[in-house]
CSV table of C-alpha atoms in Angstrom, one decimal:
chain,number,residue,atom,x,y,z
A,1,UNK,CA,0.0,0.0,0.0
A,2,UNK,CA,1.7,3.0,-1.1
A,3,UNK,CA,1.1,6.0,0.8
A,4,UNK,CA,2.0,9.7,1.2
A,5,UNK,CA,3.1,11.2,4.8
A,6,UNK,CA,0.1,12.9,4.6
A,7,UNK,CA,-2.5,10.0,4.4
A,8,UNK,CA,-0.9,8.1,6.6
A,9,UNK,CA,-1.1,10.8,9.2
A,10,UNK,CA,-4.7,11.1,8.9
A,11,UNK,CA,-5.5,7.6,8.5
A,12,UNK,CA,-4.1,7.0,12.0
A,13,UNK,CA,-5.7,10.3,13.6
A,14,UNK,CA,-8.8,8.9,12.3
A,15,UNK,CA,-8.2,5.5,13.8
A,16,UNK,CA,-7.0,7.2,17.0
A,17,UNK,CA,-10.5,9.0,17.2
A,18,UNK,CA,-12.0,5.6,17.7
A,19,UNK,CA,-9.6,4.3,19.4
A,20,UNK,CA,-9.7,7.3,22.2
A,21,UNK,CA,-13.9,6.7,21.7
A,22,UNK,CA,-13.5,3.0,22.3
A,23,UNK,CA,-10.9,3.7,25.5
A,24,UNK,CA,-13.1,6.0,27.0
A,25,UNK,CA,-10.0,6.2,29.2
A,26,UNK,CA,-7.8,9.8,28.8
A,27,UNK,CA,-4.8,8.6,31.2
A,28,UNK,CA,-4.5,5.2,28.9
A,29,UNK,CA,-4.8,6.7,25.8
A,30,UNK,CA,-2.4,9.7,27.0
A,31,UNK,CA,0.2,7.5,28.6
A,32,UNK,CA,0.3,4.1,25.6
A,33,UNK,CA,-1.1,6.4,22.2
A,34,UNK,CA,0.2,9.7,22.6
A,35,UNK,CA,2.8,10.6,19.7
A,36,UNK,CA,2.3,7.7,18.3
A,37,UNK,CA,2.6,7.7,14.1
A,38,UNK,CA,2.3,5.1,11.5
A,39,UNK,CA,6.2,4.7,9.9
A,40,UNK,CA,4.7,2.4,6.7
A,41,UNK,CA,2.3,0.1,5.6
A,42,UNK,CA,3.5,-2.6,4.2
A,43,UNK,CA,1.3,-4.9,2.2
A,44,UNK,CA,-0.9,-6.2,5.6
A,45,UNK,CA,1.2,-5.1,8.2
A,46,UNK,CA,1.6,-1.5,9.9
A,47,UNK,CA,4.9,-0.1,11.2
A,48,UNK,CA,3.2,1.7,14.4
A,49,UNK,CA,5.9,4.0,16.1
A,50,UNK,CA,5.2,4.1,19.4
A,51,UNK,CA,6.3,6.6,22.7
A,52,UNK,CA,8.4,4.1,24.9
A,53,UNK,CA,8.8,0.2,24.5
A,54,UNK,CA,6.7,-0.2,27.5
A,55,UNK,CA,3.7,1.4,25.4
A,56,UNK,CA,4.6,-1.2,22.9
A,57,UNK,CA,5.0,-4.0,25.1
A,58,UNK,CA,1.2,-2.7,26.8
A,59,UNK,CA,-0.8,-2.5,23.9
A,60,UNK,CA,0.2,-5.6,22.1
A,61,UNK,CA,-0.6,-7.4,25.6
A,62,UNK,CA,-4.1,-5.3,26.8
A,63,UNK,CA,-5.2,-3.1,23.4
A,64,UNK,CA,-4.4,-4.9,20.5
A,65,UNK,CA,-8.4,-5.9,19.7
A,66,UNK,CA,-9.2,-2.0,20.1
A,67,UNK,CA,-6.3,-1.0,17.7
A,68,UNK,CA,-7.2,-4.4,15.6
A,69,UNK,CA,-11.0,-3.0,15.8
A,70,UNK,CA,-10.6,0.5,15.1
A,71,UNK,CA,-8.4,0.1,11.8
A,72,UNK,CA,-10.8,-2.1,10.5
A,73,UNK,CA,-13.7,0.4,11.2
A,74,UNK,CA,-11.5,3.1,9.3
A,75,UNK,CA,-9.9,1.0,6.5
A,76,UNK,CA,-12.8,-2.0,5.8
A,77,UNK,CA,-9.6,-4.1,6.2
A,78,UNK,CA,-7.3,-6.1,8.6
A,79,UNK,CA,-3.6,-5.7,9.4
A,80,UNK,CA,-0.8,-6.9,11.7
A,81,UNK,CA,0.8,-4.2,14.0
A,82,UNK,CA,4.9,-4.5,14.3
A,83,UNK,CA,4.9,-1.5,17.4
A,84,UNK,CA,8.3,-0.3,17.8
A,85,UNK,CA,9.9,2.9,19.0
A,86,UNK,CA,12.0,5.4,16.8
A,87,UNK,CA,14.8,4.1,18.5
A,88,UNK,CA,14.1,0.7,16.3
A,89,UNK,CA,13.8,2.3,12.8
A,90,UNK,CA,17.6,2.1,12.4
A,91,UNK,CA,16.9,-1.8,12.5
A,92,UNK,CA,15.7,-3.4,9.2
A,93,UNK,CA,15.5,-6.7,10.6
A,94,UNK,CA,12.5,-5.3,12.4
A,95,UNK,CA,10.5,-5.7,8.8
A,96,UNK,CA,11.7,-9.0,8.4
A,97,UNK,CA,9.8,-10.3,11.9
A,98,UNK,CA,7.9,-13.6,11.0
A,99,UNK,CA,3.8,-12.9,12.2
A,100,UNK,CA,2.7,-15.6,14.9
A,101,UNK,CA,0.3,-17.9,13.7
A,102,UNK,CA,-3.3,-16.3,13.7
A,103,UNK,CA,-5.9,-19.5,15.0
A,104,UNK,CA,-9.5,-19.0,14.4
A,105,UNK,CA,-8.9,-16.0,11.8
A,106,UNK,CA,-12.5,-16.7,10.2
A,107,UNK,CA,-14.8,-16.5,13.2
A,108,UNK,CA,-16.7,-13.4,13.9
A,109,UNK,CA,-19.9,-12.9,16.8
A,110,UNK,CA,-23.3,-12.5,15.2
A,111,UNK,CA,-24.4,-8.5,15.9
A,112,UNK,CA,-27.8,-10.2,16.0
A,113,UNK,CA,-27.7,-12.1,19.1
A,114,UNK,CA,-27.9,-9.8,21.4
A,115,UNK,CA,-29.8,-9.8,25.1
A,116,UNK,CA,-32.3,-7.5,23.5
A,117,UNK,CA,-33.2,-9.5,21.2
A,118,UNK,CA,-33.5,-12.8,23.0
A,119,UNK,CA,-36.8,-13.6,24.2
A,120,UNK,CA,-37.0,-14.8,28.2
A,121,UNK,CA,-39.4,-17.1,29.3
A,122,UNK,CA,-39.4,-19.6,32.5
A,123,UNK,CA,-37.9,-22.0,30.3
A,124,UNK,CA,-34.6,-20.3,29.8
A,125,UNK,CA,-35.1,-17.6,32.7
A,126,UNK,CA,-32.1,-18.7,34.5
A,127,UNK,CA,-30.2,-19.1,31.9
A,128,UNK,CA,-30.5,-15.3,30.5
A,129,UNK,CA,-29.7,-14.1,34.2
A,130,UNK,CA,-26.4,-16.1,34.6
A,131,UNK,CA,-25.1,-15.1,31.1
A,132,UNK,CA,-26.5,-11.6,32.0
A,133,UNK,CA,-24.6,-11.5,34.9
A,134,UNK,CA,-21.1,-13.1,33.6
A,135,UNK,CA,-21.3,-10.3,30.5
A,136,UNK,CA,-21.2,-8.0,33.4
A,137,UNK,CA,-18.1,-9.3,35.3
A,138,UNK,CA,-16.2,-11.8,33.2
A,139,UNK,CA,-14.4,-14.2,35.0
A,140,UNK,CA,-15.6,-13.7,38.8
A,141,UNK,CA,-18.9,-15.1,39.3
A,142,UNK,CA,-19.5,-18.4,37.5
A,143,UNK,CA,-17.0,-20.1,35.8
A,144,UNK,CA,-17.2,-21.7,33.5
A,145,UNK,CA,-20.9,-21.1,32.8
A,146,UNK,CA,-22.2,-24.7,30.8
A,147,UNK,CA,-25.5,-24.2,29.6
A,148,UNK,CA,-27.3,-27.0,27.8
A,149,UNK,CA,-30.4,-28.1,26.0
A,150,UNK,CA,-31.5,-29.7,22.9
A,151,UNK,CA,-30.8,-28.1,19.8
A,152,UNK,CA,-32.6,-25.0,18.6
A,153,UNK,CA,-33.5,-23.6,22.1
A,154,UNK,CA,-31.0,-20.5,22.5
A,155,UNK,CA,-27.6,-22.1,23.6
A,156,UNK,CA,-25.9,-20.1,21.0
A,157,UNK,CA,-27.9,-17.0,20.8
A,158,UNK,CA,-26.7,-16.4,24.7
A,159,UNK,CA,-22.9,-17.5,23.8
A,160,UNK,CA,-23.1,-14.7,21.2
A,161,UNK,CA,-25.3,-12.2,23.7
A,162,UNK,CA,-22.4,-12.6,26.0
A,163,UNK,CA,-19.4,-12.2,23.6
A,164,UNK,CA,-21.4,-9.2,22.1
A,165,UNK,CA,-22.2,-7.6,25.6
A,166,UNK,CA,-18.3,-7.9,26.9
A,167,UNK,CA,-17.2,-6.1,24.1
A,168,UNK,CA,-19.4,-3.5,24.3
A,169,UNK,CA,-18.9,-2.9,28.1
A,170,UNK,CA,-15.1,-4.3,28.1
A,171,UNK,CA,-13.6,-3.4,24.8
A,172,UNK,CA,-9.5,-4.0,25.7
A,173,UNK,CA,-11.3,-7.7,26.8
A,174,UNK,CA,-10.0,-10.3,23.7
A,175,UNK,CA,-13.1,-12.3,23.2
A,176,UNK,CA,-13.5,-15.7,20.8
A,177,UNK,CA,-16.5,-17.3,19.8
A,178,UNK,CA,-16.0,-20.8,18.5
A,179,UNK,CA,-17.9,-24.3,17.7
A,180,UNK,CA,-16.3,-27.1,18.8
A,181,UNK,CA,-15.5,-28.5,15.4
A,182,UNK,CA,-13.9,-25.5,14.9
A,183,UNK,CA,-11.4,-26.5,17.4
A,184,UNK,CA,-10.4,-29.6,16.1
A,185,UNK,CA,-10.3,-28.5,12.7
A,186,UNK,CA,-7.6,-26.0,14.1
A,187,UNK,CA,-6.1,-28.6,16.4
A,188,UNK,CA,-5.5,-30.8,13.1
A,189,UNK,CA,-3.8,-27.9,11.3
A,190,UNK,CA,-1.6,-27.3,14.6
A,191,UNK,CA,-0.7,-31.2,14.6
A,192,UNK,CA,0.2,-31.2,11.0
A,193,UNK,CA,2.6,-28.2,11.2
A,194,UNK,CA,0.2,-25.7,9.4
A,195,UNK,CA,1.0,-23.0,12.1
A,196,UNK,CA,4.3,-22.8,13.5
A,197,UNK,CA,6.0,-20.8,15.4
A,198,UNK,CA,3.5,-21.2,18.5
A,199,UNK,CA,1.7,-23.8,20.5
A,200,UNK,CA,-2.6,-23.5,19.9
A,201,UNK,CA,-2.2,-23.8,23.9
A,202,UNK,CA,0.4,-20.6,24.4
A,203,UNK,CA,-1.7,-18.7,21.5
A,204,UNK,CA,-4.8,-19.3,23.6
A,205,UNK,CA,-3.1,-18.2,26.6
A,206,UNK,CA,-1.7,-15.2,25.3
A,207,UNK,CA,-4.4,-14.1,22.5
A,208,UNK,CA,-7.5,-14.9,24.2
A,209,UNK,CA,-9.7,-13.7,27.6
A,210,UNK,CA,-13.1,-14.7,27.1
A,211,UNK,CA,-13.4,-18.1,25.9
A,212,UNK,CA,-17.1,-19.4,24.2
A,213,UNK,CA,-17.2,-22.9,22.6
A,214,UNK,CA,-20.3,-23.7,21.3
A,215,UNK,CA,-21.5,-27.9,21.1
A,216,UNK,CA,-18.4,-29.3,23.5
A,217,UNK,CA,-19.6,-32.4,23.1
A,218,UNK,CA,-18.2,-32.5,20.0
A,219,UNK,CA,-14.8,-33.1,21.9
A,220,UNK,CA,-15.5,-36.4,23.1
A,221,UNK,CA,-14.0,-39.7,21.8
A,222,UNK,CA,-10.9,-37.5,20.8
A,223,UNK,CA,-8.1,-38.4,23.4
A,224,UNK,CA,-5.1,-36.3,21.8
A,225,UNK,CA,-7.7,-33.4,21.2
A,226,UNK,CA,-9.3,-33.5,24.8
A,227,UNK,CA,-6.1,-33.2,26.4
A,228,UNK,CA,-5.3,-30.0,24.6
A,229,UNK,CA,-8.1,-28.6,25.6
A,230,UNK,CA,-8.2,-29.3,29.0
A,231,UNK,CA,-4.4,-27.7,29.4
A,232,UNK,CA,-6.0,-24.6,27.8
A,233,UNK,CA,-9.1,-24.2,30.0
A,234,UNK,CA,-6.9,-25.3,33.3
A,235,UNK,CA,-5.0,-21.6,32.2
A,236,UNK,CA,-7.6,-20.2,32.0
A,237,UNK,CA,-9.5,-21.3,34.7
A,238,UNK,CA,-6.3,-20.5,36.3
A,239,UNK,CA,-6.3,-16.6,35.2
A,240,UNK,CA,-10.0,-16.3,36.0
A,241,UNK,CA,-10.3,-15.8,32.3
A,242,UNK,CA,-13.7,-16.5,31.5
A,243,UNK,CA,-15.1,-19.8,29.5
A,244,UNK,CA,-18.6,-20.3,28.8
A,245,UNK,CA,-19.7,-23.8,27.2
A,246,UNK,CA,-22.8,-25.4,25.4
A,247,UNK,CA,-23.8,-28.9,25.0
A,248,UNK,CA,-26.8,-30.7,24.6
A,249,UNK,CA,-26.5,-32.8,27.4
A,250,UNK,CA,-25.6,-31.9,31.0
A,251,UNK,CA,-21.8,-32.5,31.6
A,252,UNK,CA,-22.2,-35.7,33.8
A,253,UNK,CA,-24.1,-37.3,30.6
A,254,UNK,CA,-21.5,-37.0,28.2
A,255,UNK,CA,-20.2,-40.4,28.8
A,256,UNK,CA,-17.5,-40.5,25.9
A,257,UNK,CA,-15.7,-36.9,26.9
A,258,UNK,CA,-12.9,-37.3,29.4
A,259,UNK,CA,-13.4,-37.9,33.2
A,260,UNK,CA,-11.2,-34.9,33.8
A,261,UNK,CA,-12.9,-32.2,32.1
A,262,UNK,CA,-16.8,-33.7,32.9
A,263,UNK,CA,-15.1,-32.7,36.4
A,264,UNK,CA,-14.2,-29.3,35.1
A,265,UNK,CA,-17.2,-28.4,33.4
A,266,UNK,CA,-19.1,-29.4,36.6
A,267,UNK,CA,-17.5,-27.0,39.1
A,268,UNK,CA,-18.5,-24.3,37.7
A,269,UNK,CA,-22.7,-23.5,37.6
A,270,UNK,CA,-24.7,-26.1,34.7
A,271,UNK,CA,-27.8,-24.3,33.6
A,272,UNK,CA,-30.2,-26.4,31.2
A,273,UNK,CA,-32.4,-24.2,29.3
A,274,UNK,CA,-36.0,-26.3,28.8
A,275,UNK,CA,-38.5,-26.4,25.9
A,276,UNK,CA,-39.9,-22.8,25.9
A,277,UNK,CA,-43.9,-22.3,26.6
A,278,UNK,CA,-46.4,-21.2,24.5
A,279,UNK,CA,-46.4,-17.4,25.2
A,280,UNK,CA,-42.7,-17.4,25.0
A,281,UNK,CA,-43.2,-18.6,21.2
A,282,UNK,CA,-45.8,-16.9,20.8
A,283,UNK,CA,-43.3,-13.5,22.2
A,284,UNK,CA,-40.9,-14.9,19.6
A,285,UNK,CA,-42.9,-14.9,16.9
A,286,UNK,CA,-44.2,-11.1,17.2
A,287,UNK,CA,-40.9,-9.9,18.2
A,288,UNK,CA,-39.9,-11.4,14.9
A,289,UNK,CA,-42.5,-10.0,12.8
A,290,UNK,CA,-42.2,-6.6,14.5
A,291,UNK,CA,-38.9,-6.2,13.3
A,292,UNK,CA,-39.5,-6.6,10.1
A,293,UNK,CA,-39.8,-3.0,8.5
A,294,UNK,CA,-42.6,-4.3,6.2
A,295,UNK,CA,-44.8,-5.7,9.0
A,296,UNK,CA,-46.9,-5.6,11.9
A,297,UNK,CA,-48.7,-7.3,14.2
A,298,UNK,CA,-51.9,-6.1,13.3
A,299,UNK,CA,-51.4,-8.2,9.6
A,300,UNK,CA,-51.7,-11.1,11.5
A,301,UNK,CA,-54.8,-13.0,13.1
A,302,UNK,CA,-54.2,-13.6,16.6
A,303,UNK,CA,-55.0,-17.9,15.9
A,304,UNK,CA,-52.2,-17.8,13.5
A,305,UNK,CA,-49.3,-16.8,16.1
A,306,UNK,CA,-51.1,-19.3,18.4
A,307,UNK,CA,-51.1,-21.8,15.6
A,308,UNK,CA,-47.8,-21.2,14.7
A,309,UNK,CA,-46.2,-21.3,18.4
A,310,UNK,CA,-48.7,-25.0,18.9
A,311,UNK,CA,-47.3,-26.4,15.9
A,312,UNK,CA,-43.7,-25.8,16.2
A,313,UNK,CA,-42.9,-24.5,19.1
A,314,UNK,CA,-40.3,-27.1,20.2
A,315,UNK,CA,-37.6,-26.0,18.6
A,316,UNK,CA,-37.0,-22.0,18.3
A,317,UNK,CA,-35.4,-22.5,14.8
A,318,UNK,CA,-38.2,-24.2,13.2
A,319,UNK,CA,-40.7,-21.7,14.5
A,320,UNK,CA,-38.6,-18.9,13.0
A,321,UNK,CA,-38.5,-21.4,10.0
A,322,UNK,CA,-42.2,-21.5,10.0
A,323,UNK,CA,-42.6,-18.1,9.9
A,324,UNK,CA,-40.0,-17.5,7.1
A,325,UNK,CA,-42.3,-19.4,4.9
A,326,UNK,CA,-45.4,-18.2,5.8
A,327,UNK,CA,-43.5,-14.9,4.3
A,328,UNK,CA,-42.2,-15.8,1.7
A,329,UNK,CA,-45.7,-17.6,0.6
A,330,UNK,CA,-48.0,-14.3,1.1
A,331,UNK,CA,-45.6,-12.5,-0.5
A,332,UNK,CA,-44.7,-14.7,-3.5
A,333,UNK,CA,-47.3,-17.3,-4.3
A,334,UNK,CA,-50.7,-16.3,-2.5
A,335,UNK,CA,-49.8,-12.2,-2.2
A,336,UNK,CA,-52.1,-10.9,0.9
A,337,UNK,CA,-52.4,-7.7,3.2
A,338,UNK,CA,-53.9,-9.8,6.0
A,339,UNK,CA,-53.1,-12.9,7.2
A,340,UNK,CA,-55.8,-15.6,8.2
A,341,UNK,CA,-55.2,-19.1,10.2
A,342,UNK,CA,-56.3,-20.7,6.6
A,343,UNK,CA,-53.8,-19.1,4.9
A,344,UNK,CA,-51.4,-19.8,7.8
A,345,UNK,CA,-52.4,-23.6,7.7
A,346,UNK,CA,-51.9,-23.3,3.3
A,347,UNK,CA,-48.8,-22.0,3.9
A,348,UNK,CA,-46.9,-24.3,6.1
A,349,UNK,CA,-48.6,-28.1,4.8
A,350,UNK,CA,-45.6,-29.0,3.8
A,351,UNK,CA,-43.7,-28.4,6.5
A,352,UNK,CA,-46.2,-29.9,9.2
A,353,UNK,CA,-46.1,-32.9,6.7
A,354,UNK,CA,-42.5,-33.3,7.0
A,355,UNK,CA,-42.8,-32.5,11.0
A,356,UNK,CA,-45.7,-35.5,11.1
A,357,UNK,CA,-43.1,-37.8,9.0
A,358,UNK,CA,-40.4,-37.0,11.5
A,359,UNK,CA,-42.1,-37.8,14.5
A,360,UNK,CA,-42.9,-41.2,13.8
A,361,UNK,CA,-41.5,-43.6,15.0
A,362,UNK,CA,-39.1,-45.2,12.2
A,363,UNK,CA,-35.7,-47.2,11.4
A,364,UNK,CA,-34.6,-43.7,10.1
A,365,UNK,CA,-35.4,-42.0,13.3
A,366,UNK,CA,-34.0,-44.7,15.8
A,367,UNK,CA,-30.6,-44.6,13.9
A,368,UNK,CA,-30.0,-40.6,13.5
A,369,UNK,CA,-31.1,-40.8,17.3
A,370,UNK,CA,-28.5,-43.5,17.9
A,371,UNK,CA,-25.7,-41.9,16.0
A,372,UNK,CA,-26.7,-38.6,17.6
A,373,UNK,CA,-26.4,-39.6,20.7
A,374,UNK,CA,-22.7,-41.1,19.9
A,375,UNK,CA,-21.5,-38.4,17.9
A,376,UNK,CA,-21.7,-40.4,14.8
A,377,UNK,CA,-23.4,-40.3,11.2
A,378,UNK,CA,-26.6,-42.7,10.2
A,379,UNK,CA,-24.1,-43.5,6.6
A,380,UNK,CA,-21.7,-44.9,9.8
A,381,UNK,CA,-24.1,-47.5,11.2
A,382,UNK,CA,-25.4,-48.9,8.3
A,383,UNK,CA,-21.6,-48.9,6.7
A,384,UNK,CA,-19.4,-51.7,7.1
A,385,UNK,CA,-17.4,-50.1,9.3
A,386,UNK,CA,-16.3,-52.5,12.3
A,387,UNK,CA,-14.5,-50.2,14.7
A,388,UNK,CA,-15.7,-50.9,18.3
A,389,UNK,CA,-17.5,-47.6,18.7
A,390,UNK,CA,-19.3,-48.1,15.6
A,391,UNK,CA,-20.3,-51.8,16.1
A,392,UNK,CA,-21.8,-51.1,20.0
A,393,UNK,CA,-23.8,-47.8,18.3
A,394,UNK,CA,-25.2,-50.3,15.5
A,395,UNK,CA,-25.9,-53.1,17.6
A,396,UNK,CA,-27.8,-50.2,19.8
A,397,UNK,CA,-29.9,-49.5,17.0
A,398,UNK,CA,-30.5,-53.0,15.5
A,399,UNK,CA,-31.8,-53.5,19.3
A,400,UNK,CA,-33.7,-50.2,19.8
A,401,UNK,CA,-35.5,-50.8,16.0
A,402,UNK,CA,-36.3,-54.7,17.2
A,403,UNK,CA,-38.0,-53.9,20.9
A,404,UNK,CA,-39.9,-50.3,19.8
A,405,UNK,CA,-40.9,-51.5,16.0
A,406,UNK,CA,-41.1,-55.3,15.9
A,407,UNK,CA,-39.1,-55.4,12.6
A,408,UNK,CA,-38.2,-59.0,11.6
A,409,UNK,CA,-34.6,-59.5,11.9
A,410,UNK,CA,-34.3,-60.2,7.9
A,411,UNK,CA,-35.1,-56.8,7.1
A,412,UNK,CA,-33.7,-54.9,9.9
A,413,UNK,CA,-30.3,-56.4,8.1
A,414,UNK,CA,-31.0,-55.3,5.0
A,415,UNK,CA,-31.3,-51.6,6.5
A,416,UNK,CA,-28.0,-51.9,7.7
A,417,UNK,CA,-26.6,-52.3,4.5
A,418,UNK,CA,-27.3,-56.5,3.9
A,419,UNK,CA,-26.2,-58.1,6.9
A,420,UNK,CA,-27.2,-61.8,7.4
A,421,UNK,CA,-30.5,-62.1,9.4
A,422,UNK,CA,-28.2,-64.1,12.4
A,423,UNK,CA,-25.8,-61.1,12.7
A,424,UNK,CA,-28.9,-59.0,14.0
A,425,UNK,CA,-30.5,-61.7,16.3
A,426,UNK,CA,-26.7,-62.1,18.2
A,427,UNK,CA,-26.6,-57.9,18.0
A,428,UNK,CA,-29.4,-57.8,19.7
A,429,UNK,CA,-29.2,-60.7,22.7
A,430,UNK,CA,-25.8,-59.1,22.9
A,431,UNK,CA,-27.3,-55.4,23.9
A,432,UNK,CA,-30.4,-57.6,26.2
A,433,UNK,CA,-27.2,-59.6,28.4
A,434,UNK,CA,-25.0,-56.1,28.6
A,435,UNK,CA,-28.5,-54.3,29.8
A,436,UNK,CA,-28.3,-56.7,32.7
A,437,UNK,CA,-24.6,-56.1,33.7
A,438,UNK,CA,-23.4,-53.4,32.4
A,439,UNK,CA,-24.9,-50.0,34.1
A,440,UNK,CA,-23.6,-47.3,31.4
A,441,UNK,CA,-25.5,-49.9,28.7
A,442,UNK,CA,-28.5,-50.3,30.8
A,443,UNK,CA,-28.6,-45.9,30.5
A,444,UNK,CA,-28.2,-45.5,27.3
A,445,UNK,CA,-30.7,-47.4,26.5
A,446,UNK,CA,-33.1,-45.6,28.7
A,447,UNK,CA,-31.6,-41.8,27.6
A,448,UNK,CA,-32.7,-43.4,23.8
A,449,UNK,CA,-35.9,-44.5,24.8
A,450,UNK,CA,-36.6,-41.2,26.2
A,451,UNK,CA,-35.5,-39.4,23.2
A,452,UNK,CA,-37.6,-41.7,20.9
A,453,UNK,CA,-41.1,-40.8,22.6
């Protein structure tokens, strides 16, 4: 990026307005920004001159993410900082510094999920309060905060609220949002040798104070991977950095995830968030619409929110699906000003069809609910894959699909990809002996039942 003295000067005065805005601090901004002056841009990093190699030294540790933000409000674009003192411009090798590895470059916190916009009901009450109260003093009340539900409830919408509210309120504060797959996606690249020149634990140490991993179940089953993580949330545990978890099960229920962190994740406060009631939906739904610059309540029948929040009210992300096509149908297929329950009922058919289809009870629903429940794909049950794991989750199925449907064993093996009709009758007297002895069987099969109802 070539530019004149002159640009560069006021392309940092203007990042140092927001940067002084963001501070809201005169003695910080006095003592770490003043004098400073951009020496060069080159390509995406910025030569920042800085007023005493303590300054430096302070805002690459506390203010980085304000400087990082307020560049990128300015420019539309990100750079690395090299912060040196004039003292250091006499030294080229200063340009030639390698950049430390940057983990988890790609995720960002939704501006959407905010507490304003999250509806609170009884269902979720408590869990609002606690990440309420944790966005308001990171790292001294409840730590970590695991909240957990089944999916489509509001797990993530709070993890985001939180990250979004710390920001706001804390701004030096270096907050990451990430899903669980994310980190082990980033672990692999670590393990291959994709980012060198520091460990994903030290990064985390160093670049990171508010920590939110979305779906930590995710983790389990992964020795290598488990064991990283726990070394990073022991530091920061250790700093009273603050971590907030999801899952969908309460910690003590992930049997597969490491006896050390299920400890961990326990010590802190679990918070489920339950299956929201009617008028919460129905508060959903009008919030929703209300929002929308091209609506209002009034264009609605009162029986179609309540029809809406009956029909689909168990998950929030149908319901918002729901009314997404109800939308899209008055406005492209059946245009209307007012919408009636008939209409409402027209409009969604095909999704309560589907909903109805899904519901029953099915060899496709008790193998997703098997493989679910062991973090694996249906494709990997009915596979001939043979690995332990695989073969106990199957067998768990081929039982499950025998005692709730009365399937003959001849075609029970043919769902699961041909296997001989003998192969399911030993499967399941296998899972019937281990129900007797073994405990952690004789749960599973109970947590399945109750998730097949």
């Amino acid at each position: 990026m070539e530019l004149t003295v002159s640009e560069l000067t006021a392309l940092w005065d203007r990042t140092l307005n927001k940067i002084k805005a963001k501070l809201n601090d005169n003695i910080v901004y006095d003592s770490f920004f003043a004098n400073s002056y951009i020496h060069e841009v080159d390509k995406n990093q910025i030569v920042l001159v800085v007023n005493s190699g303590l300054a430096a030294t302070i805002i690459k540790m506390k203010y980085i993410d304000v400087v990082n933000q307020s560049i990128n409000e300015v420019t539309g674009s990100d750079f690395d900082f090299l912060f040196v003192t004039e003292s250091d411009l006499g030294n080229l090798s200063i340009k030639k510094m390698p950049a430390k590895p940057t983990y988890f470059s790609d995720s960002v916190l939704n501006p959407n999920y905010t507490f304003k916009s999250f509806v609170v009901g009884n269902s979720n009450l408590e869990a609002y309060q606690a990440s309420l109260m944790i966005s308001q003093n990171p790292g001294n009340l409840y730590n970590p905060l695991f909240l957990y539900s089944d999916s489509g409830l509001g797990k993530t919408h709070l993890l985001h609220a939180i990250g979004n509210a710390i920001k706001q309120r804390f701004p030096t504060l270096r907050v990451l949002y990430i899903h669980a797959q994310e980190f082990l996606d980033e672990y692999v690249k670590y393990v291959k040798g994709d980012k060198e020149g520091i460990s994903i634990v030290d990064w985390f140490k160093n670049s990171v104070d508010v920590l939110l991993v979305d779906d930590v179940q995710f983790l389990s089953n992964k020795k290598a991977t488990e064991e990283t993580f726990f070394s990073i949330y022991n530091n920061f545990y250790s700093m009273n950095k603050q971590i907030v978890l999801t899952s969908d099960q309460h910690p003590n229920k992930l049997d597969n995830l490491d006896d050390r962190l299920k400890t961990r994740f326990t010590q802190g406060l679990p918070l489920s968030i339950n299956t929201p009631e009617k008028e919460t939906c129905e508060a959903i739904l009008k919030m929703k619409i209300e929002a929308d610059d091209g609506l209002k309540i009034s264009d609605f029948d009162e029986e179609v929110i309540s029809f809406l929040a009956d029909k689909f009210g168990r998950n929030i992300r149908e319901l918002e699906g729901a009314l997404a096509r109800l939308l899209f149908y008055v406005i492209n297929i059946k245009p209307t000003k007012h919408i009636d329950i008939n209409t409402a009922m027209e409009a969604v058919k095909s999704l309560t069809d589907v909903k109805d289809d899904e519901q029953k009870l099915s060899e496709k629903r008790i193998t997703e609910t098997v493989a679910a429940y062991y973090n694996l794909t249906p494709f990997q049950l009915t596979s001939k894959v043979r690995t332990a794991q695989i073969a106990m989750a199957r067998h768990i199925a081929m039982y499950l699909i025998r005692m709730l449907l009365d399937v003959p064993f001849v075609k029970i093996g043919q769902y699961f990809g041909g296997r001989d009709h003998t192969t399911v009758m030993n499967a399941v007297t296998k899972v019937e002996n281990e129900c007797r002895t073994n405990k952690e069987m004789e749960h599973a099969i109970n947590t399945l039942r109750g998730k097949l109802k």
